[in-house]
CSV table of C-alpha atoms in Angstrom, one decimal:
chain,number,residue,atom,x,y,z
A,905,UNK,CA,-148.8,210.7,-200.5
A,906,UNK,CA,-152.7,206.9,-201.5
A,907,UNK,CA,-151.5,203.2,-201.4
A,908,UNK,CA,-153.4,200.0,-200.7
A,909,UNK,CA,-153.5,198.2,-197.4
A,910,UNK,CA,-151.4,195.3,-196.5
A,911,UNK,CA,-151.8,192.6,-193.9
A,912,UNK,CA,-150.7,194.6,-190.8
A,913,UNK,CA,-151.9,198.0,-192.1
A,914,UNK,CA,-148.5,199.3,-193.0
A,915,UNK,CA,-148.9,201.6,-196.1
A,916,UNK,CA,-147.1,201.1,-199.3
A,917,UNK,CA,-147.2,202.8,-202.7
A,918,UNK,CA,-147.9,199.9,-205.0
A,919,UNK,CA,-150.8,200.6,-207.4
A,920,UNK,CA,-153.3,198.0,-208.5
A,921,UNK,CA,-151.9,196.3,-211.6
A,922,UNK,CA,-153.0,197.6,-214.9
A,923,UNK,CA,-155.3,200.4,-213.6
A,924,UNK,CA,-153.1,203.2,-212.4
A,925,UNK,CA,-155.6,203.5,-209.6
A,926,UNK,CA,-154.8,202.9,-205.9
A,927,UNK,CA,-157.2,201.9,-203.1
A,928,UNK,CA,-157.4,204.4,-200.2
A,929,UNK,CA,-155.3,203.6,-197.1
A,930,UNK,CA,-157.2,202.5,-194.0
A,931,UNK,CA,-156.8,205.0,-191.2
A,932,UNK,CA,-154.6,202.7,-189.2
A,933,UNK,CA,-152.1,202.4,-192.0
A,934,UNK,CA,-152.2,206.2,-192.7
A,935,UNK,CA,-151.6,206.9,-189.0
A,936,UNK,CA,-148.5,204.6,-188.9
A,937,UNK,CA,-147.1,206.2,-192.0
A,938,UNK,CA,-147.7,209.8,-190.8
A,939,UNK,CA,-146.2,209.1,-187.4
A,940,UNK,CA,-143.1,207.6,-188.9
A,941,UNK,CA,-142.7,210.5,-191.3
A,942,UNK,CA,-143.0,212.8,-188.2
A,943,UNK,CA,-139.8,211.2,-187.0
A,944,UNK,CA,-138.1,211.1,-190.4
A,945,UNK,CA,-136.1,213.7,-192.4
A,946,UNK,CA,-138.2,213.4,-195.5
A,947,UNK,CA,-139.5,216.9,-195.7
A,948,UNK,CA,-136.2,218.5,-194.8
A,949,UNK,CA,-134.5,216.5,-197.6
A,950,UNK,CA,-137.0,217.7,-200.2
A,951,UNK,CA,-136.7,221.3,-199.0
A,952,UNK,CA,-132.9,221.0,-199.2
A,953,UNK,CA,-133.1,219.9,-202.9
A,954,UNK,CA,-135.5,222.8,-203.8
A,955,UNK,CA,-133.0,225.3,-202.3
A,956,UNK,CA,-135.5,227.9,-201.3
A,957,UNK,CA,-137.6,227.8,-204.4
A,958,UNK,CA,-141.3,228.1,-203.6
A,959,UNK,CA,-144.5,228.9,-205.6
A,960,UNK,CA,-147.2,231.4,-204.8
A,961,UNK,CA,-149.8,228.6,-205.1
A,962,UNK,CA,-149.4,224.8,-205.0
A,963,UNK,CA,-151.6,221.9,-206.2
A,964,UNK,CA,-150.5,219.0,-204.1
A,965,UNK,CA,-151.8,215.6,-205.4
A,966,UNK,CA,-151.8,212.8,-202.9
A,967,UNK,CA,-150.8,215.2,-200.1
A,968,UNK,CA,-150.7,212.8,-197.2
A,969,UNK,CA,-150.2,214.9,-194.0
A,970,UNK,CA,-148.1,217.4,-195.9
A,971,UNK,CA,-144.6,216.2,-194.9
A,972,UNK,CA,-142.9,216.8,-198.2
A,973,UNK,CA,-144.4,220.3,-198.5
A,974,UNK,CA,-144.4,221.9,-195.0
A,975,UNK,CA,-140.7,222.7,-194.7
A,976,UNK,CA,-140.5,224.8,-197.9
A,977,UNK,CA,-143.9,226.2,-198.8
A,978,UNK,CA,-144.5,229.7,-197.3
A,979,UNK,CA,-147.5,229.8,-195.0
A,980,UNK,CA,-149.1,232.5,-197.1
A,981,UNK,CA,-149.0,230.5,-200.3
A,982,UNK,CA,-152.3,228.9,-201.7
A,983,UNK,CA,-152.2,225.2,-201.0
A,984,UNK,CA,-154.8,222.9,-202.6
A,985,UNK,CA,-154.2,219.4,-201.2
A,986,UNK,CA,-155.9,216.3,-202.8
A,987,UNK,CA,-156.0,213.5,-200.2
A,988,UNK,CA,-158.6,210.7,-200.2
A,989,UNK,CA,-157.7,209.2,-196.8
A,990,UNK,CA,-159.8,210.5,-194.0
A,991,UNK,CA,-157.2,210.5,-191.3
A,992,UNK,CA,-154.6,212.3,-193.4
A,993,UNK,CA,-157.1,214.8,-194.6
A,994,UNK,CA,-158.0,215.5,-190.9
A,995,UNK,CA,-154.4,216.2,-190.2
A,996,UNK,CA,-154.4,218.7,-193.1
A,997,UNK,CA,-157.5,220.2,-191.6
A,998,UNK,CA,-155.7,220.8,-188.3
A,999,UNK,CA,-152.8,222.4,-190.2
A,1000,UNK,CA,-155.3,224.8,-191.8
A,1001,UNK,CA,-156.7,225.8,-188.4
A,1002,UNK,CA,-153.2,226.3,-186.8
A,1003,UNK,CA,-151.3,228.5,-189.2
A,1004,UNK,CA,-152.1,227.5,-192.7
A,1005,UNK,CA,-155.4,229.3,-193.5
A,1006,UNK,CA,-154.8,229.1,-197.3
A,1007,UNK,CA,-154.6,225.3,-197.1
A,1008,UNK,CA,-157.6,223.6,-198.8
A,1009,UNK,CA,-157.9,219.8,-198.3
A,1010,UNK,CA,-160.0,218.0,-200.9
A,1011,UNK,CA,-161.3,214.5,-200.9
A,1012,UNK,CA,-160.2,213.5,-204.4
A,1013,UNK,CA,-157.7,211.4,-206.4
A,1014,UNK,CA,-155.6,212.4,-209.3
A,1015,UNK,CA,-157.9,210.8,-211.9
A,1016,UNK,CA,-160.7,213.2,-210.9
A,1017,UNK,CA,-158.6,216.3,-211.7
A,1018,UNK,CA,-160.3,217.2,-215.0
A,1019,UNK,CA,-163.7,217.3,-213.3
A,1020,UNK,CA,-162.8,219.3,-210.2
A,1021,UNK,CA,-163.0,222.7,-211.8
A,1022,UNK,CA,-159.7,223.8,-210.3
A,1023,UNK,CA,-158.0,227.0,-211.4
A,1024,UNK,CA,-154.3,226.7,-212.5
A,1025,UNK,CA,-151.7,226.9,-209.7
A,1026,UNK,CA,-148.1,228.1,-210.0
A,1027,UNK,CA,-146.9,224.5,-209.3
A,1028,UNK,CA,-148.5,221.1,-209.5
A,1029,UNK,CA,-146.8,218.6,-207.1
A,1030,UNK,CA,-147.1,214.8,-206.6
A,1031,UNK,CA,-145.1,212.8,-204.1
A,1032,UNK,CA,-144.9,209.0,-204.3
A,1033,UNK,CA,-148.3,208.3,-206.0
A,1034,UNK,CA,-148.7,205.1,-208.0
A,1035,UNK,CA,-149.7,206.9,-211.2
A,1036,UNK,CA,-146.1,208.0,-211.8
A,1037,UNK,CA,-145.4,204.3,-212.6
A,1038,UNK,CA,-148.8,203.1,-214.0
A,1039,UNK,CA,-150.1,206.1,-215.9
A,1040,UNK,CA,-147.3,208.7,-216.1
A,1041,UNK,CA,-148.3,210.4,-219.3
A,1042,UNK,CA,-151.9,210.8,-218.2
A,1043,UNK,CA,-150.9,212.1,-214.8
A,1044,UNK,CA,-148.4,214.5,-216.5
A,1045,UNK,CA,-151.1,215.8,-218.9
A,1046,UNK,CA,-153.5,216.5,-216.0
A,1047,UNK,CA,-150.8,218.3,-214.0
A,1048,UNK,CA,-149.5,220.4,-217.0
A,1049,UNK,CA,-153.1,221.6,-217.6
A,1050,UNK,CA,-153.2,223.0,-214.0
A,1051,UNK,CA,-149.6,224.3,-213.6
A,1052,UNK,CA,-148.6,227.8,-214.7
A,1053,UNK,CA,-144.9,227.5,-213.9
A,1054,UNK,CA,-143.8,224.0,-212.9
A,1055,UNK,CA,-144.7,220.3,-212.4
A,1056,UNK,CA,-142.8,218.4,-209.8
A,1057,UNK,CA,-142.9,214.6,-209.0
A,1058,UNK,CA,-141.2,212.9,-206.1
A,1059,UNK,CA,-140.4,209.2,-207.0
A,1060,UNK,CA,-138.3,206.5,-205.3
A,1061,UNK,CA,-134.8,206.3,-206.7
A,1062,UNK,CA,-133.0,204.0,-204.2
A,1063,UNK,CA,-131.5,200.8,-205.5
A,1064,UNK,CA,-133.6,198.7,-203.2
A,1065,UNK,CA,-137.1,197.6,-202.3
A,1066,UNK,CA,-140.1,200.0,-202.2
A,1067,UNK,CA,-143.3,197.9,-201.7
A,1068,UNK,CA,-143.5,198.8,-198.0
A,1069,UNK,CA,-141.8,201.4,-196.1
A,1070,UNK,CA,-139.5,199.3,-193.9
A,1071,UNK,CA,-138.5,196.7,-196.5
A,1072,UNK,CA,-135.2,198.5,-196.9
A,1073,UNK,CA,-134.4,197.7,-193.3
A,1074,UNK,CA,-134.1,194.0,-194.3
A,1075,UNK,CA,-131.7,192.0,-196.5
A,1076,UNK,CA,-132.8,191.0,-199.9
A,1077,UNK,CA,-133.3,187.3,-199.0
A,1078,UNK,CA,-136.0,188.4,-196.5
A,1079,UNK,CA,-137.8,191.2,-198.3
A,1080,UNK,CA,-137.8,189.3,-201.6
A,1081,UNK,CA,-138.5,192.4,-203.8
A,1082,UNK,CA,-137.3,193.7,-207.1
A,1083,UNK,CA,-134.7,196.3,-206.2
A,1084,UNK,CA,-134.8,198.2,-209.6
A,1085,UNK,CA,-135.1,201.9,-208.8
A,1086,UNK,CA,-138.6,203.2,-209.6
A,1087,UNK,CA,-137.0,206.2,-211.2
A,1088,UNK,CA,-135.6,204.1,-214.0
A,1089,UNK,CA,-139.0,202.6,-214.7
A,1090,UNK,CA,-140.7,206.1,-214.6
A,1091,UNK,CA,-138.2,207.6,-217.1
A,1092,UNK,CA,-138.6,204.6,-219.4
A,1093,UNK,CA,-142.4,205.0,-219.4
A,1094,UNK,CA,-142.2,208.7,-220.0
A,1095,UNK,CA,-140.0,208.4,-223.0
A,1096,UNK,CA,-139.8,211.8,-224.9
A,1097,UNK,CA,-141.9,213.4,-222.1
A,1098,UNK,CA,-138.9,213.1,-219.7
A,1099,UNK,CA,-138.4,216.0,-217.2
A,1100,UNK,CA,-136.0,218.8,-217.8
A,1101,UNK,CA,-134.4,218.5,-214.4
A,1102,UNK,CA,-133.8,215.6,-211.9
A,1103,UNK,CA,-132.6,216.3,-208.3
A,1104,UNK,CA,-131.8,213.6,-205.7
A,1105,UNK,CA,-132.7,213.7,-202.0
A,1106,UNK,CA,-131.4,211.1,-199.6
A,1107,UNK,CA,-133.4,210.6,-196.4
A,1108,UNK,CA,-134.3,207.9,-193.8
A,1109,UNK,CA,-137.7,206.4,-192.9
A,1110,UNK,CA,-137.9,205.9,-189.2
A,1111,UNK,CA,-140.5,203.9,-187.3
A,1112,UNK,CA,-140.9,203.3,-183.6
A,1113,UNK,CA,-142.3,200.1,-181.9
A,1114,UNK,CA,-143.1,199.3,-178.3
A,1115,UNK,CA,-140.6,196.4,-178.3
A,1116,UNK,CA,-138.9,193.9,-180.6
A,1117,UNK,CA,-141.9,191.6,-180.5
A,1118,UNK,CA,-144.1,194.4,-181.9
A,1119,UNK,CA,-141.5,195.1,-184.6
A,1120,UNK,CA,-141.3,191.5,-185.5
A,1121,UNK,CA,-145.1,191.1,-185.7
A,1122,UNK,CA,-145.3,194.1,-187.9
A,1123,UNK,CA,-142.6,193.1,-190.4
A,1124,UNK,CA,-143.8,189.4,-190.4
A,1125,UNK,CA,-147.3,190.5,-191.3
A,1126,UNK,CA,-145.9,192.5,-194.2
A,1127,UNK,CA,-144.0,189.5,-195.4
A,1128,UNK,CA,-146.9,187.2,-194.8
A,1129,UNK,CA,-144.8,184.9,-192.6
A,1130,UNK,CA,-146.7,182.4,-190.4
A,1131,UNK,CA,-145.7,181.8,-186.8
A,1132,UNK,CA,-142.6,179.6,-186.6
A,1133,UNK,CA,-140.4,178.6,-189.6
A,1134,UNK,CA,-136.9,179.5,-190.7
A,1135,UNK,CA,-137.8,182.7,-192.4
A,1136,UNK,CA,-139.5,184.1,-189.3
A,1137,UNK,CA,-136.4,183.1,-187.2
A,1138,UNK,CA,-134.1,184.9,-189.7
A,1139,UNK,CA,-136.3,188.0,-189.5
A,1140,UNK,CA,-136.2,187.9,-185.7
A,1141,UNK,CA,-132.4,187.6,-185.7
A,1142,UNK,CA,-132.1,190.5,-188.2
A,1143,UNK,CA,-134.3,192.8,-186.1
A,1144,UNK,CA,-132.5,191.9,-182.9
A,1145,UNK,CA,-129.2,192.9,-184.5
A,1146,UNK,CA,-130.4,196.1,-186.2
A,1147,UNK,CA,-133.2,197.6,-184.1
A,1148,UNK,CA,-132.1,200.7,-182.2
A,1149,UNK,CA,-133.1,200.8,-178.5
A,1150,UNK,CA,-134.9,204.1,-177.6
A,1151,UNK,CA,-134.2,206.0,-174.4
A,1152,UNK,CA,-137.8,206.0,-173.4
A,1153,UNK,CA,-138.2,202.3,-174.1
A,1154,UNK,CA,-139.1,200.6,-177.3
A,1155,UNK,CA,-137.1,200.2,-180.5
A,1156,UNK,CA,-136.6,202.1,-183.8
A,1157,UNK,CA,-136.3,200.6,-187.2
A,1158,UNK,CA,-134.9,202.6,-190.1
A,1159,UNK,CA,-134.7,202.2,-193.8
A,1160,UNK,CA,-132.6,204.3,-196.2
A,1161,UNK,CA,-134.4,206.1,-198.9
A,1162,UNK,CA,-133.5,208.1,-202.0
A,1163,UNK,CA,-136.1,210.3,-203.6
A,1164,UNK,CA,-135.8,211.9,-207.0
A,1165,UNK,CA,-137.5,215.2,-207.8
A,1166,UNK,CA,-138.6,215.2,-211.5
A,1167,UNK,CA,-139.1,218.8,-212.6
A,1168,UNK,CA,-140.9,220.2,-215.7
A,1169,UNK,CA,-140.8,223.9,-216.3
A,1170,UNK,CA,-143.7,225.2,-218.2
């Protein structure tokens, strides 16, 4: 899961226009994203859609901290995880040392796949990487060459924003994003290379903040809102009405998500 940084360090999955390439997250952004997914039901949603299906070996491209894979991949399966961010790769390394000895984290991006000398795996898997939008046919070609049985992509399918993870917690007049589902754009770009199966998985992104002020500062930075002004006031009012108080102090913000699993059987 390799987006580019934004003002406050919150990760997103928007690629650099026209290249299909994404800059590597800074560690602060990756840490926020991973901690939020620790609290979210993302992995459980993906596992539920796969209904107990699992490969003997998995090539995981843009692996993040492993959230969409851990709930369904058997611990004995071979797991090659490409992840260019240092912090996320370190989390994968801790997994390898604490129960996943077959996990092999690699510092690499999808574009480097042809030159890595990897052997084919049962499945090739990619969750929320920019190439599904910017270079879908190239990505699919690389993954097909390394998959014996199946290629699986996870792409955003919600009718809503997707530039940054908590945009969906805000009304459209605040987040200001195109709400066209990425799934529609991916399928249009694939054309005749469309997947044989599409399965939908609803889930919720959940982030915690020390207080409303911290949540406001975070979201305002994502929206590039300067101090003061009507838009920042509307943001503050929205967060005050929607943030969930936590028993231990602090607040939670949540954003509804819908992921689509695109599946090609070899």
